[in-house]
PDB file of C-alpha atoms in Angstrom:
ATOM      1  CA  ALA A   1     -22.769  32.004 -14.262  1.00  0.00           C
ATOM      2  CA  GLN A   2     -21.264  31.348 -10.856  1.00  0.00           C
ATOM      3  CA  SER A   3     -18.155  32.847  -9.291  1.00  0.00           C
ATOM      4  CA  VAL A   4     -16.193  32.438  -6.075  1.00  0.00           C
ATOM      5  CA  THR A   5     -14.109  34.855  -4.050  1.00  0.00           C
ATOM      6  CA  GLN A   6     -11.654  33.587  -1.488  1.00  0.00           C
ATOM      7  CA  LEU A   7     -10.834  36.525   0.686  1.00  0.00           C
ATOM      8  CA  ASP A   8      -7.445  35.394   1.954  1.00  0.00           C
ATOM      9  CA  SER A   9      -4.615  34.280  -0.295  1.00  0.00           C
ATOM     10  CA  GLN A  10      -2.322  33.169   2.534  1.00  0.00           C
ATOM     11  CA  VAL A  11      -3.090  32.177   6.119  1.00  0.00           C
ATOM     12  CA  PRO A  12      -0.197  31.400   8.469  1.00  0.00           C
ATOM     13  CA  VAL A  13      -1.262  29.655  11.658  1.00  0.00           C
ATOM     14  CA  PHE A  14       0.395  27.951  14.600  1.00  0.00           C
ATOM     15  CA  GLU A  15      -0.141  24.282  15.315  1.00  0.00           C
ATOM     16  CA  GLU A  16      -3.199  23.578  17.508  1.00  0.00           C
ATOM     17  CA  ALA A  17      -4.624  27.045  16.808  1.00  0.00           C
ATOM     18  CA  PRO A  18      -7.985  27.502  15.050  1.00  0.00           C
ATOM     19  CA  VAL A  19      -8.226  28.554  11.426  1.00  0.00           C
ATOM     20  CA  GLU A  20     -10.994  30.021   9.266  1.00  0.00           C
ATOM     21  CA  LEU A  21     -10.855  30.325   5.487  1.00  0.00           C
ATOM     22  CA  ARG A  22     -13.379  32.657   3.973  1.00  0.00           C
ATOM     23  CA  CYS A  23     -15.339  31.974   0.801  1.00  0.00           C
ATOM     24  CA  ASN A  24     -18.096  34.019  -0.814  1.00  0.00           C
ATOM     25  CA  TYR A  25     -19.943  33.059  -3.960  1.00  0.00           C
ATOM     26  CA  SER A  26     -22.138  34.726  -6.535  1.00  0.00           C
ATOM     27  CA  SER A  27     -24.952  33.017  -8.404  1.00  0.00           C
ATOM     28  CA  SER A  28     -28.411  33.758  -9.741  1.00  0.00           C
ATOM     29  CA  VAL A  29     -29.539  30.165  -9.185  1.00  0.00           C
ATOM     30  CA  SER A  30     -29.335  27.620  -6.390  1.00  0.00           C
ATOM     31  CA  VAL A  31     -25.875  26.228  -5.888  1.00  0.00           C
ATOM     32  CA  TYR A  32     -23.779  23.360  -4.676  1.00  0.00           C
ATOM     33  CA  LEU A  33     -20.650  24.306  -2.708  1.00  0.00           C
ATOM     34  CA  PHE A  34     -17.360  22.505  -2.227  1.00  0.00           C
ATOM     35  CA  TRP A  35     -14.005  22.776  -0.506  1.00  0.00           C
ATOM     36  CA  TYR A  36     -11.066  20.981  -2.109  1.00  0.00           C
ATOM     37  CA  VAL A  37      -7.569  20.599  -0.678  1.00  0.00           C
ATOM     38  CA  GLN A  38      -4.333  20.354  -2.653  1.00  0.00           C
ATOM     39  CA  TYR A  39      -1.201  19.040  -0.954  1.00  0.00           C
ATOM     40  CA  PRO A  40       2.154  19.904  -2.539  1.00  0.00           C
ATOM     41  CA  ASN A  41       2.693  18.294  -5.944  1.00  0.00           C
ATOM     42  CA  GLN A  42      -0.657  16.517  -5.878  1.00  0.00           C
ATOM     43  CA  GLY A  43      -4.059  16.859  -7.468  1.00  0.00           C
ATOM     44  CA  LEU A  44      -7.062  18.279  -5.667  1.00  0.00           C
ATOM     45  CA  GLN A  45      -9.076  16.167  -3.233  1.00  0.00           C
ATOM     46  CA  LEU A  46     -12.594  16.845  -2.008  1.00  0.00           C
ATOM     47  CA  LEU A  47     -12.637  17.967   1.622  1.00  0.00           C
ATOM     48  CA  LEU A  48     -16.378  18.509   2.070  1.00  0.00           C
ATOM     49  CA  LYS A  49     -19.448  19.645   0.165  1.00  0.00           C
ATOM     50  CA  TYR A  50     -22.885  21.115   0.600  1.00  0.00           C
ATOM     51  CA  LEU A  51     -25.631  19.864  -1.724  1.00  0.00           C
ATOM     52  CA  SER A  52     -28.746  20.175   0.422  1.00  0.00           C
ATOM     53  CA  GLY A  53     -30.049  19.581   3.926  1.00  0.00           C
ATOM     54  CA  SER A  54     -28.107  20.667   6.994  1.00  0.00           C
ATOM     55  CA  THR A  55     -26.183  23.842   6.341  1.00  0.00           C
ATOM     56  CA  LEU A  56     -23.301  22.652   8.515  1.00  0.00           C
ATOM     57  CA  VAL A  57     -21.137  20.026   6.861  1.00  0.00           C
ATOM     58  CA  GLU A  58     -18.126  18.241   8.303  1.00  0.00           C
ATOM     59  CA  SER A  59     -15.139  16.336   7.004  1.00  0.00           C
ATOM     60  CA  ILE A  60     -13.574  13.247   8.526  1.00  0.00           C
ATOM     61  CA  ASN A  61     -10.440  15.144   9.567  1.00  0.00           C
ATOM     62  CA  GLY A  62     -12.051  17.842  11.672  1.00  0.00           C
ATOM     63  CA  PHE A  63     -12.904  20.561   9.164  1.00  0.00           C
ATOM     64  CA  GLU A  64     -16.379  22.029   8.963  1.00  0.00           C
ATOM     65  CA  ALA A  65     -18.105  24.576   6.757  1.00  0.00           C
ATOM     66  CA  GLU A  66     -21.419  26.343   7.017  1.00  0.00           C
ATOM     67  CA  PHE A  67     -23.587  27.354   4.090  1.00  0.00           C
ATOM     68  CA  ASN A  68     -25.069  30.789   4.682  1.00  0.00           C
ATOM     69  CA  LYS A  69     -27.479  31.638   1.894  1.00  0.00           C
ATOM     70  CA  SER A  70     -28.254  35.174   3.057  1.00  0.00           C
ATOM     71  CA  GLN A  71     -24.569  36.078   3.165  1.00  0.00           C
ATOM     72  CA  THR A  72     -23.692  33.900   0.148  1.00  0.00           C
ATOM     73  CA  SER A  73     -20.827  32.403   2.112  1.00  0.00           C
ATOM     74  CA  PHE A  74     -19.314  28.977   2.751  1.00  0.00           C
ATOM     75  CA  HIS A  75     -16.495  29.546   5.222  1.00  0.00           C
ATOM     76  CA  LEU A  76     -14.224  26.676   6.248  1.00  0.00           C
ATOM     77  CA  ARG A  77     -13.102  26.220   9.848  1.00  0.00           C
ATOM     78  CA  LYS A  78     -11.008  23.905  11.941  1.00  0.00           C
ATOM     79  CA  PRO A  79     -10.721  24.359  15.712  1.00  0.00           C
ATOM     80  CA  SER A  80      -7.196  22.953  16.007  1.00  0.00           C
ATOM     81  CA  VAL A  81      -4.831  22.532  13.054  1.00  0.00           C
ATOM     82  CA  HIS A  82      -1.939  20.118  12.582  1.00  0.00           C
ATOM     83  CA  ILE A  83       1.271  20.476  10.642  1.00  0.00           C
ATOM     84  CA  SER A  84      -0.217  18.056   8.123  1.00  0.00           C
ATOM     85  CA  ASP A  85      -2.987  20.560   7.296  1.00  0.00           C
ATOM     86  CA  THR A  86      -0.434  22.678   5.444  1.00  0.00           C
ATOM     87  CA  ALA A  87      -1.872  22.831   1.931  1.00  0.00           C
ATOM     88  CA  GLU A  88      -3.768  24.991  -0.520  1.00  0.00           C
ATOM     89  CA  TYR A  89      -7.536  25.098  -0.094  1.00  0.00           C
ATOM     90  CA  PHE A  90      -9.974  25.867  -2.890  1.00  0.00           C
ATOM     91  CA  CYS A  91     -13.595  26.849  -2.585  1.00  0.00           C
ATOM     92  CA  ALA A  92     -15.759  25.903  -5.572  1.00  0.00           C
ATOM     93  CA  VAL A  93     -19.357  26.394  -6.693  1.00  0.00           C
ATOM     94  CA  SER A  94     -21.637  24.809  -9.246  1.00  0.00           C
ATOM     95  CA  ALA A  95     -25.169  25.538 -10.276  1.00  0.00           C
ATOM     96  CA  TRP A  96     -27.751  23.169  -8.869  1.00  0.00           C
ATOM     97  CA  ASP A  97     -27.680  19.843 -10.678  1.00  0.00           C
ATOM     98  CA  ASP A  98     -24.646  20.871 -12.774  1.00  0.00           C
ATOM     99  CA  TYR A  99     -21.286  19.123 -12.798  1.00  0.00           C
ATOM    100  CA  LYS A 100     -19.271  22.154 -13.940  1.00  0.00           C
ATOM    101  CA  LEU A 101     -17.296  23.821 -11.132  1.00  0.00           C
ATOM    102  CA  SER A 102     -16.021  27.361 -10.749  1.00  0.00           C
ATOM    103  CA  PHE A 103     -13.033  27.575  -8.404  1.00  0.00           C
ATOM    104  CA  GLY A 104     -11.759  30.390  -6.243  1.00  0.00           C
ATOM    105  CA  ALA A 105      -8.156  31.543  -6.374  1.00  0.00           C
ATOM    106  CA  GLY A 106      -7.163  29.371  -3.433  1.00  0.00           C
ATOM    107  CA  THR A 107      -5.901  30.000   0.098  1.00  0.00           C
ATOM    108  CA  THR A 108      -2.509  28.717   1.153  1.00  0.00           C
ATOM    109  CA  VAL A 109      -2.488  27.549   4.758  1.00  0.00           C
ATOM    110  CA  THR A 110       0.908  27.189   6.405  1.00  0.00           C
ATOM    111  CA  VAL A 111       0.924  25.570   9.828  1.00  0.00           C
ATOM    112  CA  ARG A 112       3.961  26.255  11.999  1.00  0.00           C
ATOM    113  CA  ALA A 113       5.034  24.442  15.146  1.00  0.00           C
TER     114      ALA A 113
ATOM    115  CA  ASP B   1      -9.762   1.581  -8.367  1.00  0.00           C
ATOM    116  CA  ALA B   2      -6.572   3.251  -9.582  1.00  0.00           C
ATOM    117  CA  GLY B   3      -8.116   6.688  -9.713  1.00  0.00           C
ATOM    118  CA  VAL B   4      -7.662   9.117 -12.574  1.00  0.00           C
ATOM    119  CA  ILE B   5      -4.458   8.392 -14.458  1.00  0.00           C
ATOM    120  CA  GLN B   6      -2.503  11.048 -16.306  1.00  0.00           C
ATOM    121  CA  SER B   7       0.598  10.745 -18.432  1.00  0.00           C
ATOM    122  CA  PRO B   8       3.235  11.917 -18.638  1.00  0.00           C
ATOM    123  CA  ARG B   9       3.728  13.333 -15.145  1.00  0.00           C
ATOM    124  CA  HIS B  10       6.365  15.750 -16.397  1.00  0.00           C
ATOM    125  CA  GLU B  11       6.994  17.069 -19.877  1.00  0.00           C
ATOM    126  CA  VAL B  12       9.737  19.406 -20.991  1.00  0.00           C
ATOM    127  CA  THR B  13       9.652  20.548 -24.570  1.00  0.00           C
ATOM    128  CA  GLU B  14      10.858  23.330 -26.778  1.00  0.00           C
ATOM    129  CA  MET B  15       8.741  26.109 -28.159  1.00  0.00           C
ATOM    130  CA  GLY B  16       7.017  25.112 -31.371  1.00  0.00           C
ATOM    131  CA  GLN B  17       6.815  21.402 -30.575  1.00  0.00           C
ATOM    132  CA  GLU B  18       3.597  19.450 -30.329  1.00  0.00           C
ATOM    133  CA  VAL B  19       2.604  18.273 -26.863  1.00  0.00           C
ATOM    134  CA  THR B  20       0.034  15.582 -26.084  1.00  0.00           C
ATOM    135  CA  LEU B  21      -1.282  15.016 -22.589  1.00  0.00           C
ATOM    136  CA  ARG B  22      -3.243  11.896 -21.774  1.00  0.00           C
ATOM    137  CA  CYS B  23      -5.938  11.017 -19.279  1.00  0.00           C
ATOM    138  CA  LYS B  24      -7.757   7.866 -18.240  1.00  0.00           C
ATOM    139  CA  PRO B  25     -10.833   8.635 -16.124  1.00  0.00           C
ATOM    140  CA  ILE B  26     -12.247   6.441 -13.414  1.00  0.00           C
ATOM    141  CA  SER B  27     -14.257   3.614 -14.889  1.00  0.00           C
ATOM    142  CA  GLY B  28     -17.966   4.379 -14.961  1.00  0.00           C
ATOM    143  CA  HIS B  29     -17.569   8.147 -14.794  1.00  0.00           C
ATOM    144  CA  ASP B  30     -19.247   9.884 -17.716  1.00  0.00           C
ATOM    145  CA  TYR B  31     -17.881  13.405 -17.184  1.00  0.00           C
ATOM    146  CA  LEU B  32     -14.284  14.374 -17.869  1.00  0.00           C
ATOM    147  CA  PHE B  33     -12.711  17.767 -17.232  1.00  0.00           C
ATOM    148  CA  TRP B  34      -9.390  19.326 -18.270  1.00  0.00           C
ATOM    149  CA  TYR B  35      -7.985  22.100 -16.055  1.00  0.00           C
ATOM    150  CA  ARG B  36      -4.864  24.240 -16.188  1.00  0.00           C
ATOM    151  CA  GLN B  37      -3.201  25.614 -13.046  1.00  0.00           C
ATOM    152  CA  THR B  38      -0.734  28.497 -12.998  1.00  0.00           C
ATOM    153  CA  MET B  39       0.424  30.904 -10.335  1.00  0.00           C
ATOM    154  CA  MET B  40      -0.931  33.872 -12.248  1.00  0.00           C
ATOM    155  CA  ARG B  41      -4.338  32.555 -13.296  1.00  0.00           C
ATOM    156  CA  GLY B  42      -5.059  29.883 -10.701  1.00  0.00           C
ATOM    157  CA  LEU B  43      -7.161  26.876 -11.679  1.00  0.00           C
ATOM    158  CA  GLU B  44      -8.939  27.264 -15.014  1.00  0.00           C
ATOM    159  CA  LEU B  45     -11.405  24.909 -16.652  1.00  0.00           C
ATOM    160  CA  LEU B  46     -10.359  24.360 -20.255  1.00  0.00           C
ATOM    161  CA  ILE B  47     -12.974  21.933 -21.544  1.00  0.00           C
ATOM    162  CA  TYR B  48     -15.291  19.186 -20.345  1.00  0.00           C
ATOM    163  CA  PHE B  49     -16.947  16.178 -21.889  1.00  0.00           C
ATOM    164  CA  ASN B  50     -20.100  14.239 -21.116  1.00  0.00           C
ATOM    165  CA  ASN B  51     -20.407  10.755 -22.591  1.00  0.00           C
ATOM    166  CA  ASN B  52     -17.364  11.511 -24.780  1.00  0.00           C
ATOM    167  CA  VAL B  53     -18.981  14.615 -26.288  1.00  0.00           C
ATOM    168  CA  PRO B  54     -17.441  18.059 -25.677  1.00  0.00           C
ATOM    169  CA  ILE B  55     -19.974  20.158 -23.801  1.00  0.00           C
ATOM    170  CA  ASP B  56     -18.133  23.391 -23.071  1.00  0.00           C
ATOM    171  CA  ASP B  57     -14.802  24.378 -24.587  1.00  0.00           C
ATOM    172  CA  SER B  58     -15.064  28.085 -23.822  1.00  0.00           C
ATOM    173  CA  GLY B  59     -11.987  27.884 -21.599  1.00  0.00           C
ATOM    174  CA  MET B  60      -9.670  26.631 -24.334  1.00  0.00           C
ATOM    175  CA  PRO B  61      -7.186  29.499 -24.761  1.00  0.00           C
ATOM    176  CA  GLU B  62      -6.852  29.455 -28.539  1.00  0.00           C
ATOM    177  CA  ASP B  63      -6.787  27.278 -31.600  1.00  0.00           C
ATOM    178  CA  ARG B  64      -3.438  25.824 -30.632  1.00  0.00           C
ATOM    179  CA  PHE B  65      -5.281  23.772 -28.009  1.00  0.00           C
ATOM    180  CA  SER B  66      -7.467  20.821 -28.885  1.00  0.00           C
ATOM    181  CA  ALA B  67      -9.002  17.988 -26.875  1.00  0.00           C
ATOM    182  CA  LYS B  68     -10.534  14.694 -27.828  1.00  0.00           C
ATOM    183  CA  MET B  69     -12.274  11.837 -26.102  1.00  0.00           C
ATOM    184  CA  PRO B  70     -12.466   8.938 -28.542  1.00  0.00           C
ATOM    185  CA  ASN B  71     -13.947   6.585 -25.948  1.00  0.00           C
ATOM    186  CA  ALA B  72     -15.079   6.477 -22.336  1.00  0.00           C
ATOM    187  CA  SER B  73     -11.669   5.511 -21.005  1.00  0.00           C
ATOM    188  CA  PHE B  74      -9.308   7.893 -22.769  1.00  0.00           C
ATOM    189  CA  SER B  75      -8.888  11.587 -23.480  1.00  0.00           C
ATOM    190  CA  THR B  76      -6.099  13.727 -24.895  1.00  0.00           C
ATOM    191  CA  LEU B  77      -5.238  17.392 -24.691  1.00  0.00           C
ATOM    192  CA  LYS B  78      -2.975  18.559 -27.480  1.00  0.00           C
ATOM    193  CA  ILE B  79      -1.046  21.788 -27.846  1.00  0.00           C
ATOM    194  CA  GLN B  80       0.371  22.539 -31.290  1.00  0.00           C
ATOM    195  CA  PRO B  81       2.566  24.538 -31.508  1.00  0.00           C
ATOM    196  CA  SER B  82       3.519  24.956 -27.866  1.00  0.00           C
ATOM    197  CA  GLU B  83       4.667  28.280 -26.420  1.00  0.00           C
ATOM    198  CA  PRO B  84       6.447  29.166 -23.161  1.00  0.00           C
ATOM    199  CA  ARG B  85       3.256  30.707 -21.783  1.00  0.00           C
ATOM    200  CA  ASP B  86       1.646  27.259 -21.939  1.00  0.00           C
ATOM    201  CA  SER B  87       3.896  26.146 -19.091  1.00  0.00           C
ATOM    202  CA  ALA B  88       1.571  25.021 -16.296  1.00  0.00           C
ATOM    203  CA  VAL B  89       0.226  21.992 -14.476  1.00  0.00           C
ATOM    204  CA  TYR B  90      -2.594  20.364 -16.390  1.00  0.00           C
ATOM    205  CA  PHE B  91      -5.132  18.329 -14.448  1.00  0.00           C
ATOM    206  CA  CYS B  92      -7.724  15.882 -15.609  1.00  0.00           C
ATOM    207  CA  ALA B  93     -10.750  15.106 -13.425  1.00  0.00           C
ATOM    208  CA  SER B  94     -13.738  12.827 -13.740  1.00  0.00           C
ATOM    209  CA  THR B  95     -17.108  12.395 -12.110  1.00  0.00           C
ATOM    210  CA  GLY B  96     -20.480  10.826 -12.710  1.00  0.00           C
ATOM    211  CA  GLN B  97     -23.712   9.658 -11.228  1.00  0.00           C
ATOM    212  CA  GLY B  98     -23.381   8.021  -7.864  1.00  0.00           C
ATOM    213  CA  VAL B  99     -20.536  10.145  -6.533  1.00  0.00           C
ATOM    214  CA  PHE B 100     -22.753  13.121  -5.755  1.00  0.00           C
ATOM    215  CA  TYR B 101     -20.963  15.716  -7.835  1.00  0.00           C
ATOM    216  CA  GLU B 102     -17.485  15.053  -6.427  1.00  0.00           C
ATOM    217  CA  GLN B 103     -14.749  15.493  -9.018  1.00  0.00           C
ATOM    218  CA  PHE B 104     -11.788  13.119  -8.761  1.00  0.00           C
ATOM    219  CA  PHE B 105      -8.542  14.680  -9.899  1.00  0.00           C
ATOM    220  CA  GLY B 106      -5.523  13.043 -11.429  1.00  0.00           C
ATOM    221  CA  PRO B 107      -1.993  13.846 -10.225  1.00  0.00           C
ATOM    222  CA  GLY B 108      -1.448  16.344 -13.023  1.00  0.00           C
ATOM    223  CA  THR B 109       1.087  16.820 -15.801  1.00  0.00           C
ATOM    224  CA  ARG B 110       3.685  19.498 -15.236  1.00  0.00           C
ATOM    225  CA  LEU B 111       4.462  21.027 -18.622  1.00  0.00           C
ATOM    226  CA  THR B 112       7.498  23.202 -19.204  1.00  0.00           C
ATOM    227  CA  VAL B 113       7.921  24.827 -22.595  1.00  0.00           C
ATOM    228  CA  LEU B 114      11.390  26.281 -23.129  1.00  0.00           C
TER     229      LEU B 114
END
């Protein structure tokens, strides 16, 4: 079975400052890794994912995450946040070639002006 | 595409009543997932289907919960009888071949059991 630990439950950050959300996973098999974002009163949306290939993956709105197999991590970063990035962020893992996801507890990011 | 559709968006009921939540997945997706989200327990997978067949229901809390998928375009999650501790947001998600393991979530149903 797979599991995910998100190390920070809440991250306050000022607008235009960088942010990093930490995610560690546990699995005995190869994995796929995901970051989902949930805006208030909405469902989750995929932000980015790692399936194979380059360990650095990017989203269209400036987020990036790096798969580190030796440290079993998939941390999410953004060099400069906007007010609109205020949301809850979930790290998730699945076994290779499996559609079932295990989610972390989530990290609430609050961006202040 | 309209995305995953869930109904109702909000449901308020009294303890002991039957509650039925509905989901229409994205056309062509052959996996459907039901999740529950609460402050205390976070996001929990309740059950998922592949080609309308339940594959893993180990997350269903107890016998009061049941889920069905009579065809590829419709699924229900039923709670009978409902209890206050069932109050949560219930999400449906779908995925399939061609979307590279991305799950598409519906807007959720916010259930309040009084």
